PDB file of C-alpha atoms and ligand atoms in Angstrom:
ATOM      1  CA  UNK A 264       0.000   0.000   0.000  1.00 55.00           C
ATOM      2  CA  UNK A 265       0.963   3.643  -0.367  1.00 55.00           C
ATOM      3  CA  UNK A 266       3.559   5.545   1.619  1.00 63.00           C
ATOM      4  CA  UNK A 267       2.449   6.139   5.210  1.00 82.00           C
ATOM      5  CA  UNK A 268      -0.893   4.412   4.853  1.00 95.00           C
ATOM      6  CA  UNK A 269      -2.049   2.488   7.902  1.00 97.00           C
ATOM      7  CA  UNK A 270      -5.026   0.228   8.435  1.00 98.00           C
ATOM      8  CA  UNK A 271      -6.127  -0.094  12.062  1.00 98.00           C
ATOM      9  CA  UNK A 272      -9.170  -1.971  13.366  1.00 98.00           C
ATOM     10  CA  UNK A 273     -11.051  -1.820  16.671  1.00 98.00           C
ATOM     11  CA  UNK A 274     -12.531  -4.952  18.175  1.00 98.00           C
ATOM     12  CA  UNK A 275     -14.376  -6.146  21.244  1.00 98.00           C
ATOM     13  CA  UNK A 276     -17.875  -6.785  22.568  1.00 96.00           C
ATOM     14  CA  UNK A 277     -20.562  -4.113  22.451  1.00 93.00           C
ATOM     15  CA  UNK A 278     -19.904  -1.420  25.026  1.00 93.00           C
ATOM     16  CA  UNK A 279     -16.173  -2.172  25.449  1.00 96.00           C
ATOM     17  CA  UNK A 280     -15.199   1.303  24.205  1.00 96.00           C
ATOM     18  CA  UNK A 281     -14.361   0.821  20.509  1.00 98.00           C
ATOM     19  CA  UNK A 282     -16.078   3.982  19.272  1.00 97.00           C
ATOM     20  CA  UNK A 283     -14.733   6.029  22.174  1.00 97.00           C
ATOM     21  CA  UNK A 284     -11.134   4.971  21.516  1.00 98.00           C
ATOM     22  CA  UNK A 285     -11.462   5.173  17.723  1.00 98.00           C
ATOM     23  CA  UNK A 286     -12.227   8.883  18.137  1.00 98.00           C
ATOM     24  CA  UNK A 287      -9.156   9.264  20.368  1.00 98.00           C
ATOM     25  CA  UNK A 288      -7.021   7.527  17.737  1.00 98.00           C
ATOM     26  CA  UNK A 289      -8.480   9.800  15.090  1.00 98.00           C
ATOM     27  CA  UNK A 290      -7.434  12.814  17.148  1.00 98.00           C
ATOM     28  CA  UNK A 291      -3.955  11.334  17.664  1.00 98.00           C
ATOM     29  CA  UNK A 292      -3.338  10.861  13.937  1.00 97.00           C
ATOM     30  CA  UNK A 293      -4.920  14.160  12.921  1.00 97.00           C
ATOM     31  CA  UNK A 294      -2.706  16.011  15.420  1.00 96.00           C
ATOM     32  CA  UNK A 295       0.297  14.225  13.936  1.00 94.00           C
ATOM     33  CA  UNK A 296      -0.571  15.483  10.463  1.00 94.00           C
ATOM     34  CA  UNK A 297      -2.165  12.337   9.026  1.00 96.00           C
ATOM     35  CA  UNK A 298      -5.202  12.212   6.805  1.00 97.00           C
ATOM     36  CA  UNK A 299      -7.694   9.935   8.566  1.00 98.00           C
ATOM     37  CA  UNK A 300     -10.674   7.958   7.270  1.00 98.00           C
ATOM     38  CA  UNK A 301     -13.042   6.729   9.953  1.00 98.00           C
ATOM     39  CA  UNK A 302     -15.278   3.817   8.971  1.00 98.00           C
ATOM     40  CA  UNK A 303     -17.105   0.796  10.316  1.00 98.00           C
ATOM     41  CA  UNK A 304     -18.550  -2.624   9.656  1.00 98.00           C
ATOM     42  CA  UNK A 305     -21.208  -3.436   8.879  1.00 96.00           C
ATOM     43  CA  UNK A 306     -22.252  -0.391   6.880  1.00 96.00           C
ATOM     44  CA  UNK A 307     -19.046   1.274   5.708  1.00 96.00           C
ATOM     45  CA  UNK A 308     -19.977   1.297   2.001  1.00 94.00           C
ATOM     46  CA  UNK A 309     -23.065   2.389   0.096  1.00 94.00           C
ATOM     47  CA  UNK A 310     -24.444  -1.140  -0.318  1.00 94.00           C
ATOM     48  CA  UNK A 311     -23.231  -1.822   3.201  1.00 93.00           C
ATOM     49  CA  UNK A 312     -25.572   0.776   4.664  1.00 94.00           C
ATOM     50  CA  UNK A 313     -28.533  -1.260   3.415  1.00 94.00           C
ATOM     51  CA  UNK A 314     -26.906  -4.430   4.735  1.00 93.00           C
ATOM     52  CA  UNK A 315     -26.370  -2.845   8.159  1.00 93.00           C
ATOM     53  CA  UNK A 316     -30.066  -2.097   8.458  1.00 92.00           C
ATOM     54  CA  UNK A 317     -30.866  -5.637   7.338  1.00 90.00           C
ATOM     55  CA  UNK A 318     -28.413  -7.266   9.744  1.00 90.00           C
ATOM     56  CA  UNK A 319     -28.953  -5.127  12.838  1.00 90.00           C
ATOM     57  CA  UNK A 320     -32.581  -4.012  12.552  1.00 89.00           C
ATOM     58  CA  UNK A 321     -34.239  -6.957  10.772  1.00 87.00           C
ATOM     59  CA  UNK A 322     -31.730  -9.628  11.802  1.00 89.00           C
ATOM     60  CA  UNK A 323     -30.840 -12.537   9.501  1.00 89.00           C
ATOM     61  CA  UNK A 324     -32.796 -15.637  10.495  1.00 89.00           C
ATOM     62  CA  UNK A 325     -30.448 -18.097   8.829  1.00 93.00           C
ATOM     63  CA  UNK A 326     -26.917 -18.216  10.263  1.00 94.00           C
ATOM     64  CA  UNK A 327     -25.240 -18.979   6.942  1.00 96.00           C
ATOM     65  CA  UNK A 328     -27.077 -16.071   5.379  1.00 95.00           C
ATOM     66  CA  UNK A 329     -25.879 -13.809   8.172  1.00 95.00           C
ATOM     67  CA  UNK A 330     -22.262 -14.797   7.542  1.00 97.00           C
ATOM     68  CA  UNK A 331     -22.649 -14.196   3.805  1.00 97.00           C
ATOM     69  CA  UNK A 332     -24.298 -10.805   4.311  1.00 96.00           C
ATOM     70  CA  UNK A 333     -21.384  -9.725   6.509  1.00 96.00           C
ATOM     71  CA  UNK A 334     -18.990 -10.938   3.805  1.00 98.00           C
ATOM     72  CA  UNK A 335     -20.860  -9.045   1.110  1.00 97.00           C
ATOM     73  CA  UNK A 336     -20.640  -5.924   3.277  1.00 97.00           C
ATOM     74  CA  UNK A 337     -16.901  -6.511   3.775  1.00 98.00           C
ATOM     75  CA  UNK A 338     -16.153  -7.114   0.108  1.00 98.00           C
ATOM     76  CA  UNK A 339     -17.834  -3.831  -0.859  1.00 97.00           C
ATOM     77  CA  UNK A 340     -16.222  -1.973   2.014  1.00 98.00           C
ATOM     78  CA  UNK A 341     -12.682  -3.128   1.197  1.00 98.00           C
ATOM     79  CA  UNK A 342     -12.913  -2.276  -2.493  1.00 98.00           C
ATOM     80  CA  UNK A 343     -14.999   0.882  -2.349  1.00 98.00           C
ATOM     81  CA  UNK A 344     -13.658   2.511   0.801  1.00 98.00           C
ATOM     82  CA  UNK A 345     -10.649   0.951   2.547  1.00 98.00           C
ATOM     83  CA  UNK A 346      -8.314   0.169  -0.367  1.00 98.00           C
ATOM     84  CA  UNK A 347      -8.841   3.493  -2.173  1.00 98.00           C
ATOM     85  CA  UNK A 348      -8.057   5.363   1.069  1.00 98.00           C
ATOM     86  CA  UNK A 349      -4.921   3.291   1.707  1.00 98.00           C
ATOM     87  CA  UNK A 350      -3.773   3.866  -1.856  1.00 97.00           C
ATOM     88  CA  UNK A 351      -3.996   7.598  -1.159  1.00 97.00           C
ATOM     89  CA  UNK A 352      -1.696   7.185   1.853  1.00 96.00           C
ATOM     90  CA  UNK A 353      -4.419   7.681   4.454  1.00 97.00           C
ATOM     91  CA  UNK A 354      -4.842   6.196   7.893  1.00 98.00           C
ATOM     92  CA  UNK A 355      -7.986   4.042   7.934  1.00 98.00           C
ATOM     93  CA  UNK A 356      -9.588   3.481  11.337  1.00 98.00           C
ATOM     94  CA  UNK A 357     -12.261   0.809  11.151  1.00 98.00           C
ATOM     95  CA  UNK A 358     -14.764  -0.110  13.864  1.00 98.00           C
ATOM     96  CA  UNK A 359     -14.975  -3.942  13.530  1.00 98.00           C
ATOM     97  CA  UNK A 360     -13.528  -6.077  10.709  1.00 98.00           C
ATOM     98  CA  UNK A 361     -12.541  -9.713  10.075  1.00 98.00           C
ATOM     99  CA  UNK A 362     -12.048 -10.584  13.763  1.00 98.00           C
ATOM    100  CA  UNK A 363     -15.654  -9.673  14.624  1.00 98.00           C
ATOM    101  CA  UNK A 364     -16.839 -12.394  12.248  1.00 98.00           C
ATOM    102  CA  UNK A 365     -14.529 -14.944  13.885  1.00 98.00           C
ATOM    103  CA  UNK A 366     -15.943 -13.998  17.298  1.00 98.00           C
ATOM    104  CA  UNK A 367     -19.653 -13.430  16.599  1.00 97.00           C
ATOM    105  CA  UNK A 368     -20.268 -16.178  14.009  1.00 97.00           C
ATOM    106  CA  UNK A 369     -18.772 -18.691  16.422  1.00 96.00           C
ATOM    107  CA  UNK A 370     -20.920 -21.588  15.259  1.00 96.00           C
ATOM    108  CA  UNK A 371     -18.601 -21.798  12.258  1.00 98.00           C
ATOM    109  CA  UNK A 372     -14.986 -22.976  12.305  1.00 98.00           C
ATOM    110  CA  UNK A 373     -11.997 -20.645  12.055  1.00 98.00           C
ATOM    111  CA  UNK A 374     -11.050 -22.582   8.944  1.00 98.00           C
ATOM    112  CA  UNK A 375     -14.289 -21.748   7.122  1.00 98.00           C
ATOM    113  CA  UNK A 376     -14.448 -18.141   8.306  1.00 98.00           C
ATOM    114  CA  UNK A 377     -10.767 -17.554   7.422  1.00 98.00           C
ATOM    115  CA  UNK A 378     -11.492 -18.754   3.889  1.00 98.00           C
ATOM    116  CA  UNK A 379     -14.553 -16.514   3.562  1.00 98.00           C
ATOM    117  CA  UNK A 380     -12.702 -13.527   5.049  1.00 98.00           C
ATOM    118  CA  UNK A 381      -9.842 -14.112   2.617  1.00 98.00           C
ATOM    119  CA  UNK A 382     -12.280 -14.251  -0.296  1.00 98.00           C
ATOM    120  CA  UNK A 383     -14.180 -11.126   0.784  1.00 98.00           C
ATOM    121  CA  UNK A 384     -11.105  -9.003   1.513  1.00 98.00           C
ATOM    122  CA  UNK A 385      -8.732 -10.318  -1.147  1.00 98.00           C
ATOM    123  CA  UNK A 386      -6.379 -10.941   1.774  1.00 98.00           C
ATOM    124  CA  UNK A 387      -6.288  -7.393   3.167  1.00 98.00           C
ATOM    125  CA  UNK A 388      -5.311  -7.608   6.838  1.00 98.00           C
ATOM    126  CA  UNK A 389      -5.043  -4.712   9.287  1.00 98.00           C
ATOM    127  CA  UNK A 390      -1.565  -3.433  10.144  1.00 97.00           C
ATOM    128  CA  UNK A 391      -2.729  -3.219  13.728  1.00 98.00           C
ATOM    129  CA  UNK A 392      -5.824  -4.305  15.656  1.00 98.00           C
ATOM    130  CA  UNK A 393      -6.936  -3.272  19.137  1.00 98.00           C
ATOM    131  CA  UNK A 394      -8.986  -5.691  21.177  1.00 98.00           C
ATOM    132  CA  UNK A 395     -10.590  -3.915  24.110  1.00 98.00           C
ATOM    133  CA  UNK A 396     -10.892  -6.582  26.750  1.00 98.00           C
ATOM    134  CA  UNK A 397     -13.806  -6.097  29.129  1.00 97.00           C
ATOM    135  CA  UNK A 398     -15.894  -8.459  31.288  1.00 95.00           C
ATOM    136  CA  UNK A 399     -19.418  -8.976  29.960  1.00 93.00           C
ATOM    137  CA  UNK A 400     -21.109  -7.485  33.035  1.00 92.00           C
ATOM    138  CA  UNK A 401     -19.132  -4.251  32.762  1.00 93.00           C
ATOM    139  CA  UNK A 402     -19.952  -3.927  29.069  1.00 91.00           C
ATOM    140  CA  UNK A 403     -23.654  -4.495  29.772  1.00 88.00           C
ATOM    141  CA  UNK A 404     -23.716  -1.854  32.495  1.00 88.00           C
ATOM    142  CA  UNK A 405     -21.952   0.662  30.210  1.00 88.00           C
ATOM    143  CA  UNK A 406     -24.519   0.033  27.507  1.00 83.00           C
ATOM    144  CA  UNK A 407     -27.422   0.723  29.870  1.00 80.00           C
ATOM    145  CA  UNK A 408     -26.915   4.418  29.180  1.00 75.00           C
ATOM    146  CA  UNK A 409     -28.015   3.674  25.609  1.00 73.00           C
ATOM    147  CA  UNK A 410     -31.740   3.301  24.987  1.00 67.00           C
ATOM    148  CA  UNK A 411     -31.899   0.582  22.319  1.00 78.00           C
ATOM    149  CA  UNK A 412     -30.156  -2.667  21.492  1.00 82.00           C
ATOM    150  CA  UNK A 413     -29.835  -4.057  17.969  1.00 88.00           C
ATOM    151  CA  UNK A 414     -30.646  -7.642  16.984  1.00 86.00           C
ATOM    152  CA  UNK A 415     -27.151  -8.927  17.698  1.00 84.00           C
ATOM    153  CA  UNK A 416     -26.718  -7.060  21.000  1.00 83.00           C
ATOM    154  CA  UNK A 417     -30.007  -8.510  22.248  1.00 83.00           C
ATOM    155  CA  UNK A 418     -28.842 -12.125  21.944  1.00 86.00           C
ATOM    156  CA  UNK A 419     -28.682 -14.135  25.194  1.00 87.00           C
ATOM    157  CA  UNK A 420     -25.916 -13.955  27.750  1.00 90.00           C
ATOM    158  CA  UNK A 421     -24.645 -17.422  26.740  1.00 93.00           C
ATOM    159  CA  UNK A 422     -24.157 -16.247  23.139  1.00 94.00           C
ATOM    160  CA  UNK A 423     -22.127 -13.250  24.325  1.00 94.00           C
ATOM    161  CA  UNK A 424     -20.012 -15.486  26.579  1.00 95.00           C
ATOM    162  CA  UNK A 425     -19.145 -17.547  23.509  1.00 97.00           C
ATOM    163  CA  UNK A 426     -18.247 -14.357  21.649  1.00 97.00           C
ATOM    164  CA  UNK A 427     -15.823 -13.422  24.429  1.00 97.00           C
ATOM    165  CA  UNK A 428     -14.286 -16.910  24.442  1.00 97.00           C
ATOM    166  CA  UNK A 429     -13.791 -16.770  20.672  1.00 98.00           C
ATOM    167  CA  UNK A 430     -12.230 -13.305  20.858  1.00 98.00           C
ATOM    168  CA  UNK A 431      -9.694 -14.694  23.345  1.00 98.00           C
ATOM    169  CA  UNK A 432      -8.729 -17.413  20.853  1.00 98.00           C
ATOM    170  CA  UNK A 433      -8.597 -14.912  17.986  1.00 98.00           C
ATOM    171  CA  UNK A 434      -6.132 -12.755  19.963  1.00 98.00           C
ATOM    172  CA  UNK A 435      -3.939 -15.752  20.754  1.00 98.00           C
ATOM    173  CA  UNK A 436      -3.690 -16.676  17.072  1.00 97.00           C
ATOM    174  CA  UNK A 437      -2.145 -13.351  16.027  1.00 98.00           C
ATOM    175  CA  UNK A 438      -0.478 -11.620  18.979  1.00 97.00           C
ATOM    176  CA  UNK A 439       1.751  -9.553  16.692  1.00 97.00           C
ATOM    177  CA  UNK A 440      -1.157  -7.851  14.976  1.00 98.00           C
ATOM    178  CA  UNK A 441      -3.763  -7.826  17.748  1.00 98.00           C
ATOM    179  CA  UNK A 442      -2.949  -5.757  20.839  1.00 98.00           C
ATOM    180  CA  UNK A 443      -5.067  -6.642  23.845  1.00 98.00           C
ATOM    181  CA  UNK A 444      -5.955  -3.541  25.861  1.00 98.00           C
ATOM    182  CA  UNK A 445      -7.510  -3.954  29.327  1.00 98.00           C
ATOM    183  CA  UNK A 446     -10.580  -1.772  28.863  1.00 98.00           C
ATOM    184  CA  UNK A 447     -11.933  -1.587  32.431  1.00 97.00           C
ATOM    185  CA  UNK A 448      -9.654   1.376  33.201  1.00 97.00           C
ATOM    186  CA  UNK A 449     -10.856   4.988  32.868  1.00 97.00           C
ATOM    187  CA  UNK A 450     -11.118   6.267  29.293  1.00 98.00           C
ATOM    188  CA  UNK A 451      -7.934   8.377  29.404  1.00 98.00           C
ATOM    189  CA  UNK A 452      -5.867   5.463  30.728  1.00 98.00           C
ATOM    190  CA  UNK A 453      -7.129   3.154  27.994  1.00 98.00           C
ATOM    191  CA  UNK A 454      -6.206   5.839  25.460  1.00 98.00           C
ATOM    192  CA  UNK A 455      -2.672   6.068  26.884  1.00 98.00           C
ATOM    193  CA  UNK A 456      -2.216   2.305  26.504  1.00 98.00           C
ATOM    194  CA  UNK A 457      -3.481   2.473  22.938  1.00 98.00           C
ATOM    195  CA  UNK A 458      -1.254   5.428  22.074  1.00 98.00           C
ATOM    196  CA  UNK A 459       1.891   3.468  22.936  1.00 98.00           C
ATOM    197  CA  UNK A 460       1.045   1.200  19.992  1.00 98.00           C
ATOM    198  CA  UNK A 461      -0.041   4.087  17.767  1.00 98.00           C
ATOM    199  CA  UNK A 462       3.342   5.759  18.262  1.00 97.00           C
ATOM    200  CA  UNK A 463       4.980   2.422  17.435  1.00 95.00           C
ATOM    201  CA  UNK A 464       2.917   2.115  14.256  1.00 92.00           C
ATOM    202  CA  UNK A 465       4.012   5.580  13.094  1.00 89.00           C
ATOM    203  CA  UNK A 466       7.643   4.798  13.877  1.00 82.00           C
ATOM    204  CA  UNK A 467       7.572   1.535  11.919  1.00 78.00           C
ATOM    205  CA  UNK A 468       5.608   2.732   8.881  1.00 69.00           C
ATOM    206  CA  UNK A 469       7.771   3.246   5.769  1.00 63.00           C
TER     207      UNK A 469
HETATM  208  N1  LIG B 183     -12.940   3.241  29.777  1.00 73.54           N
HETATM  209  C1  LIG B 183     -14.234   3.550  29.994  1.00 73.54           C
HETATM  210  N2  LIG B 183     -14.697   3.697  31.240  1.00 73.54           N
HETATM  211  C2  LIG B 183     -16.008   4.001  31.461  1.00 73.54           C
HETATM  212  N3  LIG B 183     -16.931   4.190  30.499  1.00 73.54           N
HETATM  213  C3  LIG B 183     -16.515   4.048  29.230  1.00 73.54           C
HETATM  214  C4  LIG B 183     -15.155   3.720  28.912  1.00 73.54           C
HETATM  215  N4  LIG B 183     -15.028   3.641  27.557  1.00 73.54           N
HETATM  216  C5  LIG B 183     -16.254   3.903  27.070  1.00 73.54           C
HETATM  217  N5  LIG B 183     -17.140   4.157  28.051  1.00 73.54           N
HETATM  218  C6  LIG B 183     -18.581   4.453  27.917  1.00 73.54           C
HETATM  219  O1  LIG B 183     -19.226   3.208  27.676  1.00 73.54           O
HETATM  220  C7  LIG B 183     -20.237   3.345  26.681  1.00 73.54           C
HETATM  221  C8  LIG B 183     -19.905   2.418  25.512  1.00 73.54           C
HETATM  222  O2  LIG B 183     -18.689   2.869  24.872  1.00 73.54           O
HETATM  223  P1  LIG B 183     -18.531   2.834  23.291  1.00 73.54           P
HETATM  224  O3  LIG B 183     -19.783   3.335  22.641  1.00 73.54           O
HETATM  225  O4  LIG B 183     -17.252   3.479  22.956  1.00 73.54           O
HETATM  226  O5  LIG B 183     -18.435   1.255  23.087  1.00 73.54           O
HETATM  227  P2  LIG B 183     -18.483   0.427  21.742  1.00 73.54           P
HETATM  228  O6  LIG B 183     -17.506  -0.669  21.928  1.00 73.54           O
HETATM  229  O7  LIG B 183     -18.309   1.325  20.583  1.00 73.54           O
HETATM  230  O8  LIG B 183     -19.949  -0.166  21.756  1.00 73.54           O
HETATM  231  P3  LIG B 183     -20.829  -0.670  20.500  1.00 73.54           P
HETATM  232  O9  LIG B 183     -20.181  -1.926  19.992  1.00 73.54           O
HETATM  233  O10 LIG B 183     -22.145  -0.977  21.102  1.00 73.54           O
HETATM  234  O11 LIG B 183     -20.838   0.437  19.487  1.00 73.54           O
HETATM  235  C9  LIG B 183     -20.264   4.821  26.306  1.00 73.54           C
HETATM  236  O12 LIG B 183     -21.267   5.441  27.072  1.00 73.54           O
HETATM  237  C10 LIG B 183     -18.876   5.313  26.703  1.00 73.54           C
HETATM  238  O13 LIG B 183     -18.875   6.693  27.051  1.00 73.54           O
HETATM  239 MG1  LIG B 184     -19.490   1.712  18.896  1.00 73.54          MG
END
């Protein structure tokens, strides 16, 4: 990819602080003179916005269909939004990406989901991923301040426990790329921990 471009993704269960810290990262890069694109999955592309409504408001009834809809969203997002921005040397900050599928679609094997992710993305992996690690109860209590839950957030406690367990395995598979940040600390402290890695990513980019 182009000079100075960086692709960074934000992962973790709902309420762990992804959006909060993505904004802090955006400020960090902007202050350091980088051009930043902020995006998310599902819904980062034009077709993806329809898919987001379908996935989170309607909810896919068939699990395989849900996986494929996420992959369709990702394929559009990579080609229409992420790759063009990286080719222009921008920093792309993306709220959820391939690792969310591995965690949330946990009825399917890593092997299958890796293959589908590879197909949808053409092999584009983030340079750096943050996993904000937070106990389920804390995430639920943080989300109470928000009035509505979407179809995926409203799944039972047992489903979310499986999501957390899968995220743990996902992090263990790629410790170089995925930085685990303990997210129960106050916002500013979490940001400081993240910024250590952001400074490292600037230092090591070509
Ligand atoms: N470190 C923190 N300590 C306390 N509260 C926090 C912290 N980080 C975020 N919050 C608060 O918790 C709530 C959820 O945070 P945020 O929206 O960033 O999470 P999220 O991971 O983006 O959630 P979602 O996946 O549902 O979009 C917000 O009200 C936010 O202000
Ligand atoms: Mg969010």
